[in-house]
Each structure stands twice: as C-alpha cells, then as structure tokens.
Amino acid sequence: MKRGPLVLVAVVVLLLVVLTGLPALMRLGMDWYWFDAIGFRSVFVTTVWTKILLGVGVGTIAFVFFYLNLRFSQRGVVPDPIVVNINAKSPNVDVTKLLRILALPVSGFLALLVGVSASAAWREVLLFLHRTPFGLADPAFGRDIGYYFFTLPAVSGVVALTLSLTVLSVFMVVPLYVLRGDIVIRRRRIAIEHSAERHLAVLIGLMFAATAVNLFLVRIPGLLFSDVGTVVGASYTDLTARLPVLRASVVVALLGVGLVAWGAWSHQLPRFLAIAVVLYLVTGVVAGLYPSAIQKLVVAPNELAKERPYIERHLAATRAAWGLDDVEVRPITGEAGLTLEDIRANSGTIGNVRLWDRAPLLRTFGQLQEIRTYYDFISVDDDRYIIDGQLRQVLLSPRELNSASLPTRNFINEHLTFTHGMGLTMSPVNQVSAEGLPVLFIQDLPPRSSVSISITRPQIYYGELSNDYVFVNTRQAEFDYPAADSTATTTYDGTGGVRVNSVLRKILMSVHFRSLKVFLSQDIGNDSRAIYHRNISERASKALPFLSWDSDPYMVVTEDGRMKWILDAYTSGRRYPYAQPLGSGGTNYLRNSVKVTIDAYDGDVQAYIADPDDPIIQTYAKIFPDIFQSLDDMSADLRAHLRYPDDLFRAQTALFTTYHMTDPEVFYHREDQWQVPTDSRGEGSRDPYLRHIVMKLPGESKEEYILMTPFTPRQKDNLAAWMVVRNDGENYGQLLVYRFPRQSLVFGPTQIVNRISQDTEISRQISLWDQQGSQVIRGNLLVIPIEEALLFVQALYLQAEGGRIPELKRVIVAFQNQVVMEETLEQGLARLFGGVFGDDRRELLPLELPVTVAPSAGSSTADMTSLVRQAQDHYQRALDAQRIGDWATYGSEIEQVGALLRRLRNLTDGGAR
C-alpha cells in the first residue's frame, strides 16, 4: 500500500493538534502569569503536573494495552483474507491488512480519550496520596472513615479503568478474530483457534477478576450509603441479607476466573464461559430476590425493633457529619412577661433592631447613591462595627462599576478608562430620617463618613459584578469619580494584575482576550498591568478549585481604611457512612474549613484555615503546603468581622428540624419534628426569618452578633424553639437552641403575621395608602428574643405610584397578644411598655406612671393606663388624617382625645381626694 495517503493523514492530524493545542497552551500561559501574580504558583504547578502525569501515564497504559491486544489478535498469516474491490480501475484492498495498519492510530486515539478522561481525576489521586485519617471507625466494618473519603474513590477509579480497557479490548478483538476466521460460528457450536481462545480467556478472566475486586472493595463498602432501609446507611436487610449475597458474588466472580482459565486449557472456552455467566446471573437474581424477601417478611412487620441499632448509627453519623453533635440545647419558658426594665436592660438589642430589609434598602441605595448610570449596587451586606464606642449593626453595599451601562461603549472606555467602582454606602439598621429614608453613615463620591469609619482606598477593581479585563497604568487616564465641574482621574499604584512587560506577553494577552486592539493599542505599554478574573467568586474558585463556596461574600472596611472581601469556603464529601445527604449533589459532610480574603484594590488573595480539625483540609494543606495560613495570622480587625456562613447554617437548621430527636423511637415516629417557618404571604425570601441580630442572649452579660432562625412544630404555627450561632470571639461557631416546653403555646411568626393582618387599625391604614395609589411593602417579620420572651417587629415601607424609592413609614411591634403600629420603633415600644424615648432615640426613659404589660385588674393605675393608650391611639389617627387632608376625621379624633384627657383628669383628681 502506498504511503502517500498515510503521510497526508498524518500531516492533517498534526495540523489539527497544533490548531487545537495552541490556544490551550496560550490559556495555560496566561493562567501561569495569573497564579504567579497572586502567589498561588503551587496550586497551578501541582494541579497541571498531576493532570499531565495522570493523563500521560494512564494514556500510555491504555495505548500499550489496546495496541498489544490488537496486534496479538492480528498476528500470523490469514489463510483466507477478505479482499474488497471498490471499482474496476482500483487495486484490491486486503481488509485484514488494512486493519493491521489501523491498529496504531486506533490505539492512539482511544488512549488519548482515556488519558484525557483520567486527568480529570487529579483531585482524587492527590487526596489518596496525601490522605489523613479521621480517627473514627465506621460502625459496620471498622474501617477509618477516611477510607471512604480518600481510598474508596481511588480504588473505584482503578477498577473502572480496568473494566473499561478490558471491555473495549474484547469488543475490538472479537470482530477481528471473526474476520480472520479464528472464530467460526457454526449451527450448534463455536470453534475458536487455540491462541485466540487463550487470548480471549485472559481478557474475560481479567473482567471477572476486576468484577470481584469491585464487589469486595467498592460495592460492599457502598452498603454504608444504602437508602433501602428506614434511614440512610446499612440497614438490617443490607447487613444480614445483601452483604452475604455480595460476598457470594465475589466468590462466584473468582470462580468465573477459574472456569474461564480451565475452558481455555481444555479448549472448551465457550462452554465454561457460559457456565460462569449463568452462575453469576443466578447469583445476581438471588441478590435481588433474597434481600427483598427479608425486607418484606422479616423487617417490615417488626421494623422499629429490627432497625433500631441502625437508626442510632444514622443519628450519630448525621449529627457528626453536619456538626450538630455539639449543639447545646437550653430550655426556656417562653411565658415570661416583659417590663420597661427588661427593655432598658436590653437597650443594646433594641438599639440594633433591623428595620431595613435588604431588598427595599438596595432599591433605596440605588436611587439615592448610585449617582451615575454606570454605577450599580449589587447586594447589601450585614455586619457589625464598633462605632463611637458602641456595637452597631450596619448594612452596607459596595458601589461597583457596570461597564454595560456606560453611555459610550468602546475599547478605550470599557478596558482603559472606566476600570473600577468607587466606595460604598453604609447605613445603620435601625435609624430613619424624617422623610422615611435610611440614615447614611458613609455616602457620596468620593465616600465621606459621618462616623469613626473611614475609607482610604475607595477604588473597587475586584467585586461581585466586575468580570471583564481592564488595563491600568496605561497612557490613558483612568476615570476615578465624577467631580463637581470636572472628572477626577487616578493612576493605579497597586500590585494587582499581570505586567505586560514585553511584546510577547502583549501578543499572548491579545490572543487570550480575543482582541487585536490589545496588541495594536499605543496606550498599553510594558509597565501597564492586565487585571483579569476580577469577579471575586470566580477569582476565589480559580485560585482554590478544590473548595466549594458560600453564596454570600461580604465586604469589610478595615481599620486602615482598605476594603476587603471575605468569602467562606467549604470542604465537603458524599461518603460519610450512615450520614444523611442534603441537596441534589448528595453532600453528607460539610465544614467551613477556610476563610478567604480578597483585597478590592489589589486583588490579593489570602486563605486561612478556619477548622484545623477537619481531615480534608489537613490533606489539602499537605498537598499545597504554602498557600494556607492559620486563622491566628489574620489581622484582628478582620477577625472581628468574621461571620458564620449562611449556607452552612441553613443546612444545619434544615437538618436539625429532624435530627434534634436523638431517641430512635421518637425519631422513627417523627413525634417531635419541626420545620423552619415560611412567609405565609408568599412574598418573602426563602428564609424570611433567618436574620443576623445584635442581641444579648438569655443568661449572657453583653450583646453579641448572632445568626438566628426560629422553629415551629411540623404543620403547626406556634413556636417550638429558636436556634442561634454565635459569631464573636471565642464563642464563634457555637450553636445554641433555646427550646420552649412542648406543652406551652408560644405564638409563632405566622400567627403574629395573621394577627397583624387582622388588626383593624393597621388594615385601615394600609387600605388607605393603597387607595391613594401608593404601594405598601411589608418587610419581613423580625423575631427578637428579649430575655426569655419574644418581641416581633415588622417595618412597613411606602413607595409612591411610579416611584422607585421605598420609604419606611410605620413600624409594627407585637408582644404576646398585643399589636401596635407607630411611626418609629421607639413609639411602638412606648405604647407597649409605658416609656418614652429621649432625643437620641436610643435611651428608654420611664414615664411617671410605669406601666407593665399585665397591670393588676381593677386598679386605678390600670384605668389610667387604658385611658392613656386610648388617647395615644386617637391622637395618632388624628395625625394620620391630617397628613392626608381628611379634616373631618381629624376633628373627630381630636374630640375623642379631649374627652379621654378629661376622664383621665377626673380619675386623677378622684385619686387625690
């Protein structure tokens, strides 16, 4: 056969490899520069070399395996070759000879596919090589739990690779043997040439051996993740019926190896292969029927008795895997009353009640502080700061640049001039201006502060929105912020990005960014820097690709005025024996093992180990020894702003609704199952009552920053408990549950929402606003624990028809069976607890006649209290009528106030006499 066509094919293949491989090499080069710039070279080098070595190693093994099998199956002379004549003018083609020539390229192509697929398992290989024991043994087989996380995936991968190579080889060599005449299929028997018979026996025997190993090392340990029984994990049926059958299947598979070998030795391979296959199929049928029969006939009639020890294992494993085994449960009565003194004793909690919800506040920030169309507020972050000596809860939102909203979009504007966002807006959670707008601690451009927090580096080159590349230190002036009569410009003097440095890098960047303008631009010089991968979530994921991430990164202003992002990273797994999985990915182990900070100006990435006891992060620290730091190395001002991650707390609270029950019988019957309450109006977020709060926990001496959610009994609305996680200092990460007595009735959020909706005064006011064309936005109901009681607060926002600025107009306060609505939280508390507030709206001052929630019946004090509250109600209605110009109602309400005051004077005079 002429070599001309083969050479042409080789040239075409080489060109395809170059055309597809060159862009990949360029991407690799840009990644190297990027990892080098952020100081994460070891991540790049280790992952790339592991992928290369794994791909080349496995690919080489696959090539040798395929090629040897194909060449062995085509050895010798074919006595009766198959010849094909395409047309009369072309020579005859020997098909068997052509197939022999194709053995090399076919083996290479298949090996390439196998190698590329194997390189994706780089993480499993590294974890196996650097594995760390958990120090805990599974209750069924006694293996360290680390075996299931680190060893089992590697073993499973090797077995799967062996089976894949063997099966593919069998499917290739059998047709070849048929074409060559080495396998002849007659009416009642199959005749196989002796060497072909031995060859096939080796391959089939290897398949049976790999199946036996898979059953013993993969399938049997996999019983610990079974979901056949009452709970996840190896059940009574799994260990007493399915396990023996699987062990029998191992024996049968090994017996199959012997039968195939004997068949090849005795030249009766088809016969003994059929016996082995039938034996294995029969065992498989038994493996399906026997456990099913045991489950139905033995377990189902006595399920609790049979499954009790396995339920205990499941409860212990789930609580350990999800960090619920250290939850401290504290009983509270829930029936305590609140007095003025209780409110005053918890002034730190009251002074940080979050009246602003994130959604309306984000819209208000957007209208008041975006200032230009190309600025956007993407999200609102919740945090706490020491401001003027007091712990204050604040809401803040970075002002990011949205290049898609630039008035003129071109290369210079998008990539050289408009390069960064500017500053942030910060507001206290509880203060409102006279117009119903948030009070701003930090505002405007450039950002100015009215409190003790200042920003010295307001430029945001890295954020939640930023993701397109930009060049800094160019000959084109960078836009900084809009000034009064001109435009303020700046020159980047940070260390972020990759220096252009040379023409070669400029060419590489031009290809990578797919823009010829990068290469042709005279503004981009050797001292310019290319800043890319600017989205903080993408940046963190690229720097640490082996971690998963919380969905809510947040920004912090440090003591020196820099802005830094904090991201929570998780180590996770799906192979914790007996543990309950959560979510579509099957995760059943989760730890917030790493805290990552990203500087908004430099893009500097720092990773701190937050959970040094986690074996998975210990393993990654061995693999990448120079990228992780101890949490003690984080600056004190950053550590003061660490938060317990929202996604982890959501997962833990979702599981704790069921797994607070530790008694197997109670768990089996779900006698005390809880649920996380939802918004009965269907208007709220997925977790309308999950909130960060600054409060003083019952029994504690000072306020602290906590994350909280309430629980209600399943399909009931009354409150069962509330769960918090502490965020400050040495108490960080401590989970507490305050549980109410099961026999007591404590109003839950849904019941309070219904009481608010049924209140005639509130309904009338909302209807009145709606009739005037305004949109009433009801904020999420806040559940505020005070001592051992609960206070409920809900803000009402008013948005004018066609307007886009929600204004906070009323605050609803509820306690036990009382609901009031006032203009401010302070006035609402005054109505409930008989106090007035000073000018700063933070100190509660007692009235001359202190009033508690439940005054003694029949006393003159109670009568006067009732009259005072009625007068306040009518006076408030008069003010509301005055605002809308309803003078008839205003006059009527003022007359009622006068009548009540006269009755109060008579009562006072009578008491004096």
PDB file of C-alpha atoms in Angstrom, residues 738-882:
ATOM      1  CA  TYR A 738     -33.482  27.679  73.039  1.00  0.00           C
ATOM      2  CA  ARG A 739     -36.370  25.270  73.372  1.00  0.00           C
ATOM      3  CA  PHE A 740     -39.857  26.018  74.644  1.00  0.00           C
ATOM      4  CA  PRO A 741     -41.838  23.457  76.657  1.00  0.00           C
ATOM      5  CA  ARG A 742     -43.863  21.206  74.366  1.00  0.00           C
ATOM      6  CA  GLN A 743     -46.996  21.735  76.420  1.00  0.00           C
ATOM      7  CA  SER A 744     -46.875  25.568  76.234  1.00  0.00           C
ATOM      8  CA  LEU A 745     -48.254  27.779  73.469  1.00  0.00           C
ATOM      9  CA  VAL A 746     -45.862  30.428  72.199  1.00  0.00           C
ATOM     10  CA  PHE A 747     -47.032  32.452  69.220  1.00  0.00           C
ATOM     11  CA  GLY A 748     -45.039  31.797  66.070  1.00  0.00           C
ATOM     12  CA  PRO A 749     -44.265  34.172  63.175  1.00  0.00           C
ATOM     13  CA  THR A 750     -47.198  33.066  61.025  1.00  0.00           C
ATOM     14  CA  GLN A 751     -49.641  33.605  63.889  1.00  0.00           C
ATOM     15  CA  ILE A 752     -48.230  37.078  64.532  1.00  0.00           C
ATOM     16  CA  VAL A 753     -48.465  37.929  60.824  1.00  0.00           C
ATOM     17  CA  ASN A 754     -52.109  36.853  60.871  1.00  0.00           C
ATOM     18  CA  ARG A 755     -52.803  38.968  63.974  1.00  0.00           C
ATOM     19  CA  ILE A 756     -51.217  41.965  62.265  1.00  0.00           C
ATOM     20  CA  SER A 757     -53.373  41.414  59.176  1.00  0.00           C
ATOM     21  CA  GLN A 758     -56.489  41.184  61.338  1.00  0.00           C
ATOM     22  CA  ASP A 759     -55.785  44.384  63.264  1.00  0.00           C
ATOM     23  CA  THR A 760     -58.434  46.900  62.165  1.00  0.00           C
ATOM     24  CA  GLU A 761     -56.286  49.995  62.596  1.00  0.00           C
ATOM     25  CA  ILE A 762     -53.380  48.550  60.609  1.00  0.00           C
ATOM     26  CA  SER A 763     -55.657  47.190  57.882  1.00  0.00           C
ATOM     27  CA  ARG A 764     -57.439  50.525  57.605  1.00  0.00           C
ATOM     28  CA  GLN A 765     -54.183  52.450  57.248  1.00  0.00           C
ATOM     29  CA  ILE A 766     -52.796  50.059  54.625  1.00  0.00           C
ATOM     30  CA  SER A 767     -56.042  50.213  52.653  1.00  0.00           C
ATOM     31  CA  LEU A 768     -55.968  53.988  52.804  1.00  0.00           C
ATOM     32  CA  TRP A 769     -52.448  54.087  51.372  1.00  0.00           C
ATOM     33  CA  ASP A 770     -53.380  51.595  48.665  1.00  0.00           C
ATOM     34  CA  GLN A 771     -56.404  53.689  47.656  1.00  0.00           C
ATOM     35  CA  GLN A 772     -54.137  56.689  47.159  1.00  0.00           C
ATOM     36  CA  GLY A 773     -52.103  54.764  44.581  1.00  0.00           C
ATOM     37  CA  SER A 774     -49.095  54.062  46.778  1.00  0.00           C
ATOM     38  CA  GLN A 775     -47.589  50.605  47.096  1.00  0.00           C
ATOM     39  CA  VAL A 776     -47.286  49.274  50.624  1.00  0.00           C
ATOM     40  CA  ILE A 777     -44.290  46.970  51.078  1.00  0.00           C
ATOM     41  CA  ARG A 778     -44.432  44.821  54.186  1.00  0.00           C
ATOM     42  CA  GLY A 779     -40.998  43.984  55.479  1.00  0.00           C
ATOM     43  CA  ASN A 780     -40.053  40.596  56.837  1.00  0.00           C
ATOM     44  CA  LEU A 781     -41.205  39.930  60.378  1.00  0.00           C
ATOM     45  CA  LEU A 782     -38.323  40.089  62.849  1.00  0.00           C
ATOM     46  CA  VAL A 783     -38.273  37.692  65.769  1.00  0.00           C
ATOM     47  CA  ILE A 784     -36.376  39.450  68.568  1.00  0.00           C
ATOM     48  CA  PRO A 785     -35.608  37.402  71.705  1.00  0.00           C
ATOM     49  CA  ILE A 786     -35.595  39.559  74.842  1.00  0.00           C
ATOM     50  CA  GLU A 787     -34.677  37.652  77.993  1.00  0.00           C
ATOM     51  CA  GLU A 788     -36.916  34.549  77.741  1.00  0.00           C
ATOM     52  CA  ALA A 789     -39.670  36.287  75.789  1.00  0.00           C
ATOM     53  CA  LEU A 790     -40.086  37.166  72.136  1.00  0.00           C
ATOM     54  CA  LEU A 791     -40.757  40.535  70.576  1.00  0.00           C
ATOM     55  CA  PHE A 792     -41.936  40.765  66.958  1.00  0.00           C
ATOM     56  CA  VAL A 793     -41.163  43.764  64.747  1.00  0.00           C
ATOM     57  CA  GLN A 794     -42.224  44.458  61.175  1.00  0.00           C
ATOM     58  CA  ALA A 795     -41.474  47.533  59.087  1.00  0.00           C
ATOM     59  CA  LEU A 796     -43.900  48.990  56.552  1.00  0.00           C
ATOM     60  CA  TYR A 797     -42.462  50.765  53.526  1.00  0.00           C
ATOM     61  CA  LEU A 798     -44.372  53.075  51.228  1.00  0.00           C
ATOM     62  CA  GLN A 799     -43.463  53.507  47.578  1.00  0.00           C
ATOM     63  CA  ALA A 800     -45.243  56.130  45.527  1.00  0.00           C
ATOM     64  CA  GLU A 801     -47.024  55.077  42.375  1.00  0.00           C
ATOM     65  CA  GLY A 802     -44.428  55.118  39.612  1.00  0.00           C
ATOM     66  CA  GLY A 803     -41.712  55.813  42.176  1.00  0.00           C
ATOM     67  CA  ARG A 804     -38.666  53.690  42.941  1.00  0.00           C
ATOM     68  CA  ILE A 805     -37.709  54.805  46.446  1.00  0.00           C
ATOM     69  CA  PRO A 806     -39.311  52.850  49.284  1.00  0.00           C
ATOM     70  CA  GLU A 807     -39.725  54.959  52.423  1.00  0.00           C
ATOM     71  CA  LEU A 808     -40.056  53.473  55.879  1.00  0.00           C
ATOM     72  CA  LYS A 809     -43.367  54.864  57.183  1.00  0.00           C
ATOM     73  CA  ARG A 810     -44.510  52.656  60.048  1.00  0.00           C
ATOM     74  CA  VAL A 811     -43.153  50.082  62.455  1.00  0.00           C
ATOM     75  CA  ILE A 812     -45.397  47.337  63.821  1.00  0.00           C
ATOM     76  CA  VAL A 813     -44.476  45.916  67.216  1.00  0.00           C
ATOM     77  CA  ALA A 814     -46.123  42.818  68.663  1.00  0.00           C
ATOM     78  CA  PHE A 815     -45.770  41.118  72.018  1.00  0.00           C
ATOM     79  CA  GLN A 816     -47.919  38.201  73.134  1.00  0.00           C
ATOM     80  CA  ASN A 817     -51.496  39.219  72.193  1.00  0.00           C
ATOM     81  CA  GLN A 818     -50.780  42.932  71.687  1.00  0.00           C
ATOM     82  CA  VAL A 819     -50.092  44.579  68.325  1.00  0.00           C
ATOM     83  CA  VAL A 820     -49.355  48.291  67.817  1.00  0.00           C
ATOM     84  CA  MET A 821     -48.271  50.382  64.844  1.00  0.00           C
ATOM     85  CA  GLU A 822     -46.340  53.612  65.192  1.00  0.00           C
ATOM     86  CA  GLU A 823     -44.063  55.838  63.129  1.00  0.00           C
ATOM     87  CA  THR A 824     -40.977  54.600  64.920  1.00  0.00           C
ATOM     88  CA  LEU A 825     -39.906  51.561  66.882  1.00  0.00           C
ATOM     89  CA  GLU A 826     -39.438  53.779  69.917  1.00  0.00           C
ATOM     90  CA  GLN A 827     -43.052  54.946  69.832  1.00  0.00           C
ATOM     91  CA  GLY A 828     -44.279  51.386  69.415  1.00  0.00           C
ATOM     92  CA  LEU A 829     -42.296  50.233  72.434  1.00  0.00           C
ATOM     93  CA  ALA A 830     -43.593  53.214  74.395  1.00  0.00           C
ATOM     94  CA  ARG A 831     -47.170  52.153  73.699  1.00  0.00           C
ATOM     95  CA  LEU A 832     -46.463  48.581  74.735  1.00  0.00           C
ATOM     96  CA  PHE A 833     -44.280  49.142  77.764  1.00  0.00           C
ATOM     97  CA  GLY A 834     -45.150  52.627  79.001  1.00  0.00           C
ATOM     98  CA  GLY A 835     -41.982  54.563  78.208  1.00  0.00           C
ATOM     99  CA  VAL A 836     -40.807  57.452  76.065  1.00  0.00           C
ATOM    100  CA  PHE A 837     -37.535  57.890  74.246  1.00  0.00           C
ATOM    101  CA  GLY A 838     -35.005  60.623  74.548  1.00  0.00           C
ATOM    102  CA  ASP A 839     -33.884  62.801  71.656  1.00  0.00           C
ATOM    103  CA  ASP A 840     -31.279  60.285  70.521  1.00  0.00           C
ATOM    104  CA  ARG A 841     -33.968  57.564  70.227  1.00  0.00           C
ATOM    105  CA  ARG A 842     -31.779  55.058  71.980  1.00  0.00           C
ATOM    106  CA  GLU A 843     -32.375  55.558  75.700  1.00  0.00           C
ATOM    107  CA  LEU A 844     -35.749  54.472  77.048  1.00  0.00           C
ATOM    108  CA  LEU A 845     -36.940  56.801  79.803  1.00  0.00           C
ATOM    109  CA  PRO A 846     -39.655  55.798  82.295  1.00  0.00           C
ATOM    110  CA  LEU A 847     -42.968  57.638  82.484  1.00  0.00           C
ATOM    111  CA  GLU A 848     -44.202  58.993  85.791  1.00  0.00           C
ATOM    112  CA  LEU A 849     -46.614  56.063  85.916  1.00  0.00           C
ATOM    113  CA  PRO A 850     -44.628  52.982  84.860  1.00  0.00           C
ATOM    114  CA  VAL A 851     -46.803  50.504  83.030  1.00  0.00           C
ATOM    115  CA  THR A 852     -46.058  46.800  82.679  1.00  0.00           C
ATOM    116  CA  VAL A 853     -47.586  44.510  80.125  1.00  0.00           C
ATOM    117  CA  ALA A 854     -50.016  42.985  82.532  1.00  0.00           C
ATOM    118  CA  PRO A 855     -51.137  45.526  85.205  1.00  0.00           C
ATOM    119  CA  SER A 856     -53.325  44.321  88.038  1.00  0.00           C
ATOM    120  CA  ALA A 857     -57.029  44.226  87.166  1.00  0.00           C
ATOM    121  CA  GLY A 858     -59.349  46.801  88.725  1.00  0.00           C
ATOM    122  CA  SER A 859     -56.657  49.192  89.915  1.00  0.00           C
ATOM    123  CA  SER A 860     -56.699  52.924  89.195  1.00  0.00           C
ATOM    124  CA  THR A 861     -53.292  52.514  87.591  1.00  0.00           C
ATOM    125  CA  ALA A 862     -54.782  50.090  85.074  1.00  0.00           C
ATOM    126  CA  ASP A 863     -57.644  52.502  84.326  1.00  0.00           C
ATOM    127  CA  MET A 864     -55.256  55.375  83.746  1.00  0.00           C
ATOM    128  CA  THR A 865     -53.046  53.192  81.580  1.00  0.00           C
ATOM    129  CA  SER A 866     -56.021  52.259  79.426  1.00  0.00           C
ATOM    130  CA  LEU A 867     -57.058  55.891  79.048  1.00  0.00           C
ATOM    131  CA  VAL A 868     -53.518  56.977  78.140  1.00  0.00           C
ATOM    132  CA  ARG A 869     -53.266  54.298  75.449  1.00  0.00           C
ATOM    133  CA  GLN A 870     -56.667  55.170  74.022  1.00  0.00           C
ATOM    134  CA  ALA A 871     -55.685  58.841  73.884  1.00  0.00           C
ATOM    135  CA  GLN A 872     -52.429  57.916  72.116  1.00  0.00           C
ATOM    136  CA  ASP A 873     -54.350  55.806  69.588  1.00  0.00           C
ATOM    137  CA  HIS A 874     -56.820  58.598  68.779  1.00  0.00           C
ATOM    138  CA  TYR A 875     -54.047  61.186  68.604  1.00  0.00           C
ATOM    139  CA  GLN A 876     -52.113  59.036  66.131  1.00  0.00           C
ATOM    140  CA  ARG A 877     -55.236  58.628  63.978  1.00  0.00           C
ATOM    141  CA  ALA A 878     -55.703  62.392  64.042  1.00  0.00           C
ATOM    142  CA  LEU A 879     -52.133  62.891  62.810  1.00  0.00           C
ATOM    143  CA  ASP A 880     -52.665  60.338  60.034  1.00  0.00           C
ATOM    144  CA  ALA A 881     -55.851  62.106  58.948  1.00  0.00           C
ATOM    145  CA  GLN A 882     -54.065  65.460  58.998  1.00  0.00           C
TER     146      GLN A 882
END
